[in-house]
Amino acid sequence: MTTVFPTIRTPRGPVPAGAPAWNPQRGSEMPSHRYRPAHERVEIPEIRRAWPGRRIERAPLWVPVDLRDGNQALAEPMDTPRKRRMFDLLVAMGFKEIEVGYPSSSRTDFDFVRHLATRGAVPGDVTPVVFTAARRDLIEQTFASIQGMPRAVVHLYTATAPVWRDVVLGQDRAGLHALIREAAGHIARLADAMPETALRFEFSPEVFNCTEPDFILEVCNGLTRLWDASPDRPVIHNLPATVEIATPNLYADQIEYMHRHLERRDAVILSVHPHNDRGTGVACAELAVLAGAQRVEGCLFGNGERTGNVDLVTLALNLYAQGVDPMVDFSDIDVIRRTVEECNRLPVHVRHPYGGDLVYTAFSGTHQDAISKGLAHHERAAAERGVPVGEAPWSVPYLPIDPADVGRTYEAVIRVNSQSGKGGIAHLLQAHHGLDLPKALRAEFSRVVQDATDRSGREATPEDLLRLFRAAYMAQDGPVTLGEGEGAGPAAALAAALEASGIAVEVLWQGGHPAEGGAVAYARCRVGDTSVWGAGEDTDAASASARAVLAAVNRALAGQRVDLSQG
């Protein structure tokens, strides 16, 4: 049956001239002509790029903006208890500069900054950042909020891009520059009147990535001079990709241009604030660091307006996966995720990099087999080196980092559904129940599991796998019985009893291993023309082997009835 989608307009335009025969895509009715490419919207400076040849070898200064930018994007903004919980999490993780609010935006934000100032909540090595627009009354309210703090960064912002100047602000370049200078001067005067607080200044030309580079340079260099930046009291120039409009390499070019041309470079902290409108916020941040950025603003798990701020979890753990210390702690990613979900009242997607519920989980049979073999190889390699498993170099297929490093257990790495294979199923039976199935039996049992999951449409838990295995290979009820109260006895006695009853059994393979409370055995037997597997459990290896043979015979003779009690 064909499903009809009446609102979908299947492309029916011409195949582009010169398209290869293997690409039959046709022109669509989507009005792409309404939009301009990035190079027509903003001047991209010409530079001799150095960033493509660089490597990130140390973490930048991470600055979480969850309490300001992230909070502004919530349907239910955080109250003071939720803000304090988020702040305490950020401190515990090791962040040293935290944007704590936009005090002039709401009473809640103002009160929270006062809460931090009056409760001694800010550790001595953590610097709060407060955000303000370039307006005299808002700046004054911002300074009122930080009274009594030992240190702070005052973060001034103004949109600078042509569309914002024309449509939102009604200012030309000269008028906007004058407005910014006036606001920055007022900040400097208020700071001079507050000598008890060690203050530094930050400027964000909002929508930097859509602004003429010469104008940004003129404004930023002017503020560097006005605020008299020095190496021991540097100014922060934060350059946001407020709305992504281009591929990440163009943002890197813009950042490298600023990195090369900013005055008093040793007195300037070059910061970036990428958003994720094109889904490339993480790439923009990483390339920006290669291009000279020293500081990155973002949110845990990428919360923020539209598609979000850049995700600090992904950025930091990307570095970790390259052997670089992220300088913040993710050793319990689930506690971090749960706290963020509680404070934001937003769920973190199950496939979110590093922190989602399923990111270390494999359902695919080929993935499971590779992971299972990789984990076993990792254990052997650690033993050969004489180091703990958690200290050995990590190299396991499909797992970029060891889940244990972020507080995850191996229990959920492999999960079984109809897509799963023998390697994953065998891994779960061994990890959870101590059953080490022979290779040939693994392949056969995987078909049993696939049939069950195909019929149910559900995932099979390790307990489900054990029940399926016992029902398929260990069931003692069958056509061959041993009589009331009599055990199976050793395998030789069982074989003799079977032969006396006219049942010829050839044991093709037999093996087993110790198990909790006794032993488990596996047997592959030929009964007549049928070759079957059986398994058994008992207090000793001989009895378990006999039960495995009995189970195999019963599977082969299903539908017949033979009583061995007289044999």
Short mmCIF file of C-alpha atoms in Angstrom, two decimals, residues 150-325:
data_model
loop_
_atom_site.label_atom_id
_atom_site.label_comp_id
_atom_site.label_asym_id
_atom_site.label_seq_id
_atom_site.Cartn_x
_atom_site.Cartn_y
_atom_site.Cartn_z
CA PRO A 150 34.95 40.97 44.84
CA ARG A 151 35.32 40.58 41.05
CA ALA A 152 33.17 40.58 37.92
CA VAL A 153 33.17 41.03 34.16
CA VAL A 154 30.69 43.57 32.75
CA HIS A 155 29.62 42.38 29.31
CA LEU A 156 28.40 45.10 26.93
CA TYR A 157 26.66 44.15 23.70
CA THR A 158 25.20 45.90 20.67
CA ALA A 159 24.12 44.48 17.33
CA THR A 160 26.37 45.78 14.57
CA ALA A 161 25.31 44.09 11.31
CA PRO A 162 23.85 46.21 8.48
CA VAL A 163 20.38 44.65 8.64
CA TRP A 164 20.20 45.26 12.40
CA ARG A 165 21.52 48.82 12.02
CA ASP A 166 18.93 49.61 9.35
CA VAL A 167 15.89 47.65 10.55
CA VAL A 168 16.26 47.49 14.33
CA LEU A 169 18.46 50.36 15.52
CA GLY A 170 17.96 53.02 12.85
CA GLN A 171 21.66 53.97 12.98
CA ASP A 172 24.40 54.32 10.41
CA ARG A 173 27.94 53.16 11.20
CA ALA A 174 29.03 56.47 12.69
CA GLY A 175 25.93 56.81 14.85
CA LEU A 176 26.22 53.26 16.18
CA HIS A 177 29.90 53.65 16.91
CA ALA A 178 29.18 56.82 18.90
CA LEU A 179 26.46 54.99 20.88
CA ILE A 180 28.89 52.16 21.73
CA ARG A 181 31.64 54.59 22.79
CA GLU A 182 29.23 56.46 25.07
CA ALA A 183 28.06 53.24 26.73
CA ALA A 184 31.63 51.96 27.16
CA GLY A 185 32.70 55.28 28.66
CA HIS A 186 29.85 55.16 31.16
CA ILE A 187 30.90 51.63 32.15
CA ALA A 188 34.47 52.84 32.73
CA ARG A 189 33.27 55.75 34.92
CA LEU A 190 31.04 53.49 37.03
CA ALA A 191 33.88 51.02 37.44
CA ASP A 192 36.16 53.79 38.71
CA ALA A 193 33.51 54.55 41.34
CA MET A 194 33.54 50.90 42.51
CA PRO A 195 37.19 50.32 43.53
CA GLU A 196 36.27 47.50 45.92
CA THR A 197 35.37 45.26 42.94
CA ALA A 198 38.03 44.05 40.50
CA LEU A 199 36.25 44.70 37.21
CA ARG A 200 37.09 43.71 33.67
CA PHE A 201 35.12 44.48 30.52
CA GLU A 202 33.75 42.46 27.62
CA PHE A 203 32.27 43.65 24.35
CA SER A 204 30.12 41.63 21.94
CA PRO A 205 29.36 43.08 18.51
CA GLU A 206 26.23 40.98 18.14
CA VAL A 207 25.90 39.39 14.70
CA PHE A 208 29.64 39.86 14.21
CA ASN A 209 29.64 37.23 11.47
CA CYS A 210 27.27 39.38 9.34
CA THR A 211 29.11 42.67 9.94
CA GLU A 212 31.75 44.40 7.82
CA PRO A 213 35.16 43.35 9.19
CA ASP A 214 36.66 46.84 9.01
CA PHE A 215 33.82 48.24 11.12
CA ILE A 216 34.21 45.52 13.77
CA LEU A 217 37.94 46.16 13.91
CA GLU A 218 37.40 49.90 14.26
CA VAL A 219 34.92 49.46 17.11
CA CYS A 220 36.89 46.79 19.00
CA ASN A 221 40.23 48.59 18.76
CA GLY A 222 38.53 51.78 19.94
CA LEU A 223 37.22 50.01 23.05
CA THR A 224 40.59 48.41 23.74
CA ARG A 225 42.03 51.92 23.94
CA LEU A 226 39.09 53.47 25.80
CA TRP A 227 39.17 50.75 28.48
CA ASP A 228 42.98 50.96 28.55
CA ALA A 229 43.43 47.22 28.21
CA SER A 230 46.70 45.73 29.44
CA PRO A 231 48.04 42.18 29.82
CA ASP A 232 47.21 42.20 33.55
CA ARG A 233 43.74 43.66 32.93
CA PRO A 234 42.76 42.40 29.46
CA VAL A 235 39.58 43.26 27.63
CA ILE A 236 37.42 40.50 26.17
CA HIS A 237 36.28 40.90 22.57
CA ASN A 238 33.59 38.29 22.05
CA LEU A 239 32.68 37.70 18.40
CA PRO A 240 29.32 35.93 18.02
CA ALA A 241 27.98 33.95 15.11
CA THR A 242 24.59 35.09 16.38
CA VAL A 243 22.80 33.56 13.40
CA GLU A 244 24.83 31.10 11.35
CA ILE A 245 24.90 32.04 7.67
CA ALA A 246 27.93 30.24 6.23
CA THR A 247 30.13 27.18 6.41
CA PRO A 248 32.43 27.02 9.46
CA ASN A 249 35.57 27.75 7.46
CA LEU A 250 34.30 31.27 6.71
CA TYR A 251 33.75 31.96 10.42
CA ALA A 252 37.31 30.75 11.03
CA ASP A 253 38.55 33.19 8.37
CA GLN A 254 36.72 36.04 10.11
CA ILE A 255 38.20 35.08 13.49
CA GLU A 256 41.73 34.76 12.11
CA TYR A 257 41.42 38.20 10.50
CA MET A 258 40.52 39.69 13.89
CA HIS A 259 43.23 37.68 15.64
CA ARG A 260 45.85 39.20 13.33
CA HIS A 261 44.60 42.78 13.31
CA LEU A 262 43.37 43.50 16.85
CA GLU A 263 45.51 46.12 18.61
CA ARG A 264 47.26 45.29 21.90
CA ARG A 265 46.79 41.61 21.13
CA ASP A 266 48.44 40.52 24.38
CA ALA A 267 45.87 42.67 26.22
CA VAL A 268 42.88 41.17 24.38
CA ILE A 269 41.13 37.87 25.09
CA LEU A 270 39.62 36.79 21.77
CA SER A 271 36.32 35.04 22.50
CA VAL A 272 33.66 33.38 20.33
CA HIS A 273 29.96 32.73 20.82
CA PRO A 274 28.64 30.44 18.05
CA HIS A 275 25.01 29.54 17.56
CA ASN A 276 23.78 26.47 15.73
CA ASP A 277 21.32 27.64 13.04
CA ARG A 278 23.06 25.59 10.35
CA GLY A 279 23.84 22.72 12.71
CA THR A 280 27.55 23.54 12.64
CA GLY A 281 28.03 25.43 15.92
CA VAL A 282 30.53 22.90 17.26
CA ALA A 283 32.55 22.98 14.03
CA CYS A 284 32.51 26.81 14.08
CA ALA A 285 33.86 26.86 17.62
CA GLU A 286 36.58 24.32 16.94
CA LEU A 287 37.79 26.07 13.79
CA ALA A 288 37.61 29.42 15.58
CA VAL A 289 39.96 28.11 18.27
CA LEU A 290 42.34 26.98 15.52
CA ALA A 291 42.05 30.51 14.11
CA GLY A 292 43.11 32.21 17.35
CA ALA A 293 40.10 32.22 19.72
CA GLN A 294 41.08 31.78 23.39
CA ARG A 295 37.66 31.71 25.03
CA VAL A 296 34.38 29.99 24.07
CA GLU A 297 30.89 30.87 25.31
CA GLY A 298 28.18 28.22 25.12
CA CYS A 299 25.69 26.10 27.05
CA LEU A 300 25.68 22.60 28.47
CA PHE A 301 24.02 20.36 25.88
CA GLY A 302 23.54 23.34 23.56
CA ASN A 303 20.39 25.00 24.92
CA GLY A 304 19.65 28.42 23.41
CA GLU A 305 17.43 30.38 21.05
CA ARG A 306 16.32 28.64 17.84
CA THR A 307 18.67 25.67 17.38
CA GLY A 308 20.74 26.65 20.38
CA ASN A 309 24.10 27.95 21.56
CA VAL A 310 27.18 25.89 20.89
CA ASP A 311 27.32 22.80 23.10
CA LEU A 312 30.12 22.92 25.66
CA VAL A 313 29.69 19.23 26.54
CA THR A 314 30.40 18.15 22.98
CA LEU A 315 33.25 20.65 22.54
CA ALA A 316 35.02 19.67 25.76
CA LEU A 317 34.63 15.92 25.27
CA ASN A 318 35.72 16.21 21.65
CA LEU A 319 39.02 17.48 23.04
CA TYR A 320 39.07 14.70 25.63
CA ALA A 321 38.67 12.09 22.86
CA GLN A 322 41.83 13.56 21.27
CA GLY A 323 43.83 13.18 24.47
CA VAL A 324 43.48 16.82 25.56
CA ASP A 325 42.43 17.61 29.14
#
